[in-house]
Structure formats: structure tokens, C-alpha cells
Amino acid sequence: MRLKDKVALITGAASGIGKETALLFAGEGARVVLTDVDESHGQSVAEQCGDHASFIRADVSQAGDCEAMVLHAEKTFGKLNVIFNNAGIMHSDDGDAEATEESIWDLTMAINLKGVFFGCKYGIPALKRARGGSIINTASFVALLGAATPQLAYTASKGGVLAMSRELAVIHARENIRVNALCPGPLHTELLMKFLDTEEKRQRRLVHIPMGRFGEAREMAQAALYLASDDSSFVTGTEFTVDGGITAAYVTPE
Ligand code: NAD
């Protein structure tokens, strides 16, 4: 039980990485608060997590929702130890600088970047009240590498998450609050598969992954478990890359 006695809040917990993380954390003894804009799936995942789980609807782009989700965690389970700011979108109209509409840029930034800021803004006081804790912010390998398949707003938002996480780690290091960015590689989840919607697009991405496959949401959950638990007690400010080798590769094997 690697998260015994810990209370963890997970955003975007209705699907993909967030869902697998909620299930894994609950199995490791944590009490979990799940949040998402998708109430029906969020509620259903909370039920699968067992007795020590609670769902609250929260849109991470809304300050009031983020404040409420943190208060809900403390009210329901008495404290908050772990925040996984994981909710994110990848819009199909996100392209290069010429093609991307301002509205797509603003929406992506509001959820992917401001949403993480709000999670930290309202979550950090709760972690201080608990005398420390761990924050995990989901960035992406695209914050580290450029790609010819453009998704400019998404990439810029994830670069922001990475830089913000690093700075927060430094600011709060003496308060026993660790902050790490999780940088997943391309995953076999709805988010990416909707974007790579043809076999040709999928193959174009796969050819760059040394392991020759997409990652699974469960593999990101395992990484989040390490960062959430005391196993990573000296780990803060990292770009925790879990990507099948994509950021290490210049040429991949045939
Ligand atoms: P997903 O689409 O399966 O899950 C994302 C969840 O976030 C959904 O349940 C969705 O309802 C929720 N969400 C969307 N907007 C929200 C909002 N405003 N407020 C609250 N919840 C909201 O995607 P996933 O693959 O599990 O992605 C999770 C995170 O991982 C995202 O931040 C994504 O950018 C990142 N990521 C994914 C990949 C990948 O290949 N799938 C790679 C790198 C990083």
C-alpha cells in the first residue's frame, strides 16, 4: 500500500490517464477525489474506486470550481496530500500559427495551462495545511521536442506547464511540497487517437517511437504513483519523461 493515509485529488479523472490513476491510487490505499467535466463517467470511475472515493464536477478553467474541488477534498477526507493536475484537451482545429484561430488558442490555454495554475493556486494552501505534499502536473513530450504535425496551442500550453512546475518546485521546496511535471509520450488514449484519426497519421507518429508502440494510460498512472508516493521523496522539479524512448531517439530501429 504505497499511498496509505494519503488523500489525492485527480483532475480529468473520467477518462484515460486520470481514470487509470484514480483506480491505481485507490488500490494503493489512497482516498481519492475525482474531478472532471464529464459527470457520468467521472461518477462511474469513482464507484469503481470503492468506498474511499468521491467525485465532484469541476471545470479546471474556472477558478471557483478549482477552489471548490480542493475544499471538497478537505471536507470529505480531512486533508489533501497529493494533487494530480492532469485534465487537458487537444483540439482538432489546433494547427500551425497561420491556421490556429484565437478562440482555439484561448480555449487550450484556459484548460491546459490556466487549469494547472488554478489547481496549484487553490491546492498549495491545502498542502501547506497538511504540512507538505506532492503535486504532479501533466505536461507532454511535445514540451521537449518540436513536431512537424502542428498543434501549436497545445504545445505552447504544455511548455508553460513544464516551466511553471519547475518554478513552483523551487519556490515550495522548503515547505515539504514537491512539484513534478509528468511528460507522457504518445498514448493509446482517446485524446490522441481522436487527433491521429487515420492509420497514416498514426504510423507517422509511431515511426519515431523506439519501442514501436503507443504507451498505455496505465503506464502513466504507474509513473504518477511513484511521484505521489514517498518513494520519490527527494524528487522535485523534474521533467519526468515516460515516452517509450521518443525523446532519446534520433533514428529509430526499423
Ligand atoms: P483523455 O481525453 O482520455 O482524458 C482527459 C480528461 O480531461 C477527460 O475525462 C475530459 O473530460 C477531461 N477534461 C477536459 N476538459 C476539462 C476541463 N475543462 N475540466 C476538467 N476536466 C476536463 O486524455 P488523456 O490522454 O488521459 O490526457 C490526460 C492528460 O495527459 C492531458 O493533460 C493530456 O494533454 C496529457 N497527455 C496525453 C498524451 C496522449 O498521448 N494521450 C500525451 C501527452 C500528454
Coordinates of C-alpha atoms and ligand atoms in Angstrom, one line a residue:
M1 CA 0.0 0.0 0.0
R2 CA 2.2 2.8 -1.3
L3 CA -0.4 5.6 -0.6
K4 CA -1.8 4.5 2.7
D5 CA -3.1 7.5 4.7
K6 CA -2.9 9.9 1.7
V7 CA -5.7 11.9 0.2
A8 CA -5.2 12.5 -3.6
L9 CA -7.1 14.8 -5.9
I10 CA -7.1 14.0 -9.6
T11 CA -8.4 16.2 -12.4
G12 CA -9.6 14.8 -15.7
A13 CA -10.4 11.5 -13.8
A14 CA -13.2 10.4 -16.0
S15 CA -11.0 9.0 -18.8
G16 CA -7.5 8.0 -19.9
I17 CA -4.6 8.7 -17.6
G18 CA -6.8 10.3 -14.9
K19 CA -9.1 7.3 -14.7
E20 CA -6.3 4.7 -14.5
T21 CA -4.5 6.8 -11.9
A22 CA -7.6 7.1 -9.7
L23 CA -8.1 3.3 -9.9
L24 CA -4.4 2.7 -9.1
F25 CA -4.2 5.2 -6.3
A26 CA -7.3 3.8 -4.7
G27 CA -5.8 0.3 -4.9
E28 CA -2.7 1.6 -3.2
G29 CA -4.7 2.8 -0.2
A30 CA -5.3 6.4 -1.0
R31 CA -8.6 8.2 -0.5
V32 CA -9.3 9.8 -3.9
V33 CA -11.2 12.8 -5.1
L34 CA -12.0 12.6 -8.8
T35 CA -13.0 15.7 -10.8
D36 CA -13.9 16.1 -14.4
V37 CA -16.4 18.0 -16.6
D38 CA -17.8 14.6 -17.6
E39 CA -20.1 13.8 -14.7
S40 CA -21.4 10.4 -15.7
H41 CA -18.1 8.8 -16.5
G42 CA -16.4 10.6 -13.5
Q43 CA -19.1 9.2 -11.2
S44 CA -18.8 5.8 -12.6
V45 CA -15.0 5.7 -12.2
A46 CA -15.4 6.9 -8.6
E47 CA -17.7 3.9 -7.9
Q48 CA -15.1 1.6 -9.4
C49 CA -12.6 3.0 -7.0
G50 CA -14.5 1.7 -4.0
D51 CA -15.7 3.2 -0.7
H52 CA -12.9 5.8 -0.2
A53 CA -13.6 7.8 -3.4
S54 CA -15.6 10.9 -4.1
F55 CA -16.5 12.6 -7.4
I56 CA -17.1 16.4 -7.8
R57 CA -17.7 18.1 -11.1
A58 CA -15.1 20.7 -11.8
D59 CA -14.1 22.6 -14.9
V60 CA -10.4 23.3 -14.3
S61 CA -10.6 26.5 -16.4
Q62 CA -12.9 28.0 -13.7
A63 CA -11.3 29.4 -10.6
G64 CA -14.4 28.8 -8.5
D65 CA -14.6 25.1 -9.5
C66 CA -11.0 24.6 -8.6
E67 CA -11.4 26.3 -5.2
A68 CA -14.5 24.1 -4.6
M69 CA -12.8 20.8 -5.5
V70 CA -10.0 21.4 -3.1
L71 CA -12.4 22.4 -0.3
H72 CA -14.4 19.3 -1.1
A73 CA -11.3 17.1 -0.7
E74 CA -10.5 18.6 2.7
K75 CA -14.2 18.4 3.9
T76 CA -14.7 14.8 2.7
F77 CA -11.4 13.3 3.8
G78 CA -10.0 15.8 6.3
K79 CA -6.9 16.8 4.3
L80 CA -5.1 16.9 1.0
N81 CA -1.7 15.4 0.3
V82 CA -1.5 14.8 -3.5
I83 CA -2.8 16.9 -6.4
F84 CA -2.6 15.5 -9.9
N85 CA -3.4 18.4 -12.3
N86 CA -4.0 16.1 -15.3
A87 CA -7.1 17.4 -17.2
G88 CA -6.3 18.6 -20.7
I89 CA -7.6 18.9 -24.2
M90 CA -6.1 18.6 -27.7
H91 CA -8.4 20.4 -30.1
S92 CA -8.7 19.1 -33.7
D93 CA -8.6 22.7 -35.0
D94 CA -5.2 23.3 -33.3
G95 CA -2.7 23.7 -36.1
D96 CA 0.2 26.0 -37.1
A97 CA 0.5 29.7 -36.4
E98 CA -1.4 30.7 -39.5
A99 CA -4.3 28.3 -39.2
T100 CA -5.0 28.3 -35.4
E101 CA -7.9 30.6 -34.5
E102 CA -7.5 32.8 -31.5
S103 CA -10.5 31.0 -29.9
I104 CA -8.8 27.6 -30.1
W105 CA -5.6 29.2 -28.6
D106 CA -7.6 30.7 -25.7
L107 CA -9.6 27.6 -25.0
T108 CA -6.5 25.4 -25.0
M109 CA -4.6 27.8 -22.7
A110 CA -7.6 28.1 -20.4
I111 CA -7.8 24.4 -19.7
N112 CA -4.3 23.1 -20.2
L113 CA -2.3 25.9 -18.6
K114 CA -4.6 28.1 -16.5
G115 CA -6.3 24.9 -15.2
V116 CA -3.0 23.7 -13.8
F117 CA -2.3 27.2 -12.4
F118 CA -5.7 27.1 -10.6
G119 CA -5.0 23.6 -9.3
C120 CA -1.8 24.9 -7.8
K121 CA -3.2 28.2 -6.6
Y122 CA -6.0 26.6 -4.6
G123 CA -4.2 23.3 -3.9
I124 CA -1.0 24.6 -2.4
P125 CA -2.7 26.2 0.7
A126 CA -4.3 22.8 1.4
L127 CA -0.9 21.0 1.0
K128 CA 0.6 23.6 3.4
R129 CA -2.2 22.8 5.9
A130 CA -1.3 19.1 5.6
R131 CA 2.4 20.1 6.2
G132 CA 3.5 19.1 2.7
G133 CA 2.6 17.0 -0.2
S134 CA 3.2 16.2 -3.9
I135 CA 1.9 18.0 -7.0
I136 CA 2.1 16.3 -10.3
N137 CA 1.3 18.4 -13.4
T138 CA 0.7 16.6 -16.7
A139 CA 2.8 18.2 -19.4
S140 CA 3.9 16.2 -22.5
F141 CA 6.9 15.2 -24.6
V142 CA 5.8 18.0 -27.0
A143 CA 7.1 20.4 -24.4
L144 CA 10.5 19.0 -25.1
L145 CA 10.5 18.3 -28.9
G146 CA 9.1 20.0 -31.9
A147 CA 7.0 18.1 -34.4
A148 CA 6.0 18.7 -38.0
T149 CA 2.4 17.7 -37.2
P150 CA 1.4 21.1 -35.8
Q151 CA -0.7 21.6 -32.6
L152 CA 0.8 25.0 -31.6
A153 CA -1.6 26.0 -28.8
Y154 CA -1.3 22.5 -27.2
T155 CA 2.5 22.5 -27.4
A156 CA 2.8 26.0 -26.0
S157 CA 0.4 25.2 -23.2
K158 CA 2.5 22.1 -22.2
G159 CA 5.7 24.2 -22.4
G160 CA 4.0 26.5 -19.9
V161 CA 3.1 23.7 -17.6
L162 CA 6.7 22.5 -17.6
A163 CA 8.2 25.9 -16.8
M164 CA 5.5 26.6 -14.1
S165 CA 6.1 23.3 -12.4
R166 CA 9.9 23.8 -12.3
E167 CA 9.4 27.2 -10.7
L168 CA 6.8 26.1 -8.2
A169 CA 9.2 23.2 -7.2
V170 CA 11.9 25.7 -6.3
I171 CA 9.5 28.1 -4.5
H172 CA 8.0 25.5 -2.3
A173 CA 10.9 23.1 -1.8
R174 CA 11.5 24.2 1.9
E175 CA 7.8 23.7 2.7
N176 CA 7.9 19.9 2.0
I177 CA 5.9 20.4 -1.2
R178 CA 7.3 18.6 -4.2
V179 CA 6.2 19.6 -7.7
N180 CA 7.0 17.5 -10.8
A181 CA 5.9 17.5 -14.4
L182 CA 4.9 14.3 -16.0
C183 CA 5.8 14.2 -19.7
P184 CA 4.0 11.3 -21.3
G185 CA 4.9 10.2 -24.8
P186 CA 2.2 9.4 -27.4
L187 CA -0.5 7.3 -25.7
H188 CA -3.2 5.0 -26.8
T189 CA -5.9 7.1 -25.3
E190 CA -9.0 8.8 -26.8
L191 CA -7.3 12.2 -26.7
L192 CA -4.6 11.3 -29.1
M193 CA -6.4 8.7 -31.2
K194 CA -9.1 11.3 -32.0
F195 CA -6.3 13.6 -33.2
L196 CA -4.4 10.9 -35.1
D197 CA -7.6 9.7 -36.8
T198 CA -6.2 7.9 -39.8
E199 CA -3.7 4.9 -40.0
E200 CA -1.3 7.1 -41.9
K201 CA -1.2 9.8 -39.1
R202 CA -0.8 7.1 -36.5
Q203 CA 2.1 5.5 -38.5
R204 CA 3.7 8.9 -38.9
R205 CA 3.9 9.2 -35.1
L206 CA 4.8 5.5 -34.4
V207 CA 7.8 5.6 -36.6
H208 CA 9.5 8.0 -34.1
I209 CA 8.9 5.8 -31.0
P210 CA 11.9 3.4 -30.4
M211 CA 9.6 0.9 -28.6
G212 CA 7.4 0.9 -31.7
R213 CA 4.1 1.2 -29.9
F214 CA 1.9 3.8 -28.2
G215 CA 2.0 4.0 -24.4
E216 CA -0.9 3.0 -22.2
A217 CA -2.7 5.2 -19.7
R218 CA -1.9 2.7 -17.0
E219 CA 1.8 3.2 -17.6
M220 CA 1.4 6.9 -16.9
A221 CA -0.6 6.0 -13.7
Q222 CA 2.4 4.0 -12.5
A223 CA 4.7 7.0 -13.0
A224 CA 2.2 9.2 -11.2
L225 CA 2.1 6.7 -8.3
Y226 CA 5.9 7.0 -7.9
L227 CA 5.7 10.8 -7.9
A228 CA 2.8 10.8 -5.5
S229 CA 4.3 8.4 -3.0
D230 CA 7.1 8.8 -0.5
D231 CA 9.3 6.6 -2.8
S232 CA 10.1 9.9 -4.7
S233 CA 10.8 11.9 -1.5
F234 CA 13.9 13.6 -3.0
V235 CA 12.4 14.1 -6.4
T236 CA 11.2 17.6 -7.2
G237 CA 11.3 20.0 -10.2
T238 CA 11.8 17.2 -12.7
E239 CA 10.6 16.6 -16.3
F240 CA 9.5 13.1 -15.6
T241 CA 9.5 11.7 -19.1
V242 CA 7.7 8.4 -19.8
D243 CA 7.7 8.1 -23.5
G244 CA 9.0 4.8 -24.9
G245 CA 12.2 6.5 -25.8
I246 CA 10.9 9.1 -28.2
T247 CA 12.9 12.0 -26.7
A248 CA 16.1 9.9 -26.8
A249 CA 15.8 9.0 -30.4
Y250 CA 17.5 10.4 -33.5
V251 CA 16.8 7.4 -35.7
T252 CA 14.5 4.6 -34.6
P253 CA 15.0 0.9 -35.4
E254 CA 13.1 -0.5 -38.4
Ligands
NAD1 P1 -8.5 11.9 -22.1 O1 -9.2 12.7 -23.1 O2 -8.7 10.4 -22.1 O3 -8.8 12.5 -20.6 C1 -8.8 13.9 -20.4 C2 -9.9 14.1 -19.4 O4 -9.9 15.5 -19.1 C3 -11.3 13.8 -19.9 O5 -12.0 13.0 -19.0 C4 -12.0 15.1 -20.1 O6 -13.4 15.1 -19.8 C5 -11.3 16.0 -19.0 N1 -11.4 17.4 -19.2 C6 -11.4 18.1 -20.4 N2 -11.6 19.4 -20.2 C7 -11.7 19.5 -18.9 C8 -12.0 20.7 -18.1 N3 -12.1 21.9 -18.6 N4 -12.1 20.5 -16.7 C9 -11.9 19.3 -16.2 N5 -11.7 18.2 -16.9 C10 -11.6 18.3 -18.3 O7 -6.9 12.3 -22.3 P2 -5.6 11.6 -21.6 O8 -4.8 11.1 -22.8 O9 -5.9 10.8 -20.5 O10 -4.9 13.0 -21.2 C11 -4.7 13.4 -19.9 C12 -3.5 14.4 -19.9 O11 -2.4 13.8 -20.5 C13 -3.8 15.7 -20.7 O12 -3.3 16.8 -20.0 C14 -3.0 15.5 -22.0 O13 -2.7 16.7 -22.6 C15 -1.8 14.7 -21.4 N6 -1.1 13.9 -22.4 C16 -1.7 13.0 -23.2 C17 -0.9 12.3 -24.1 C18 -1.6 11.3 -25.0 O14 -0.9 10.8 -26.0 N7 -2.8 10.8 -24.8 C19 0.4 12.6 -24.3 C20 1.0 13.6 -23.5 C21 0.2 14.2 -22.6

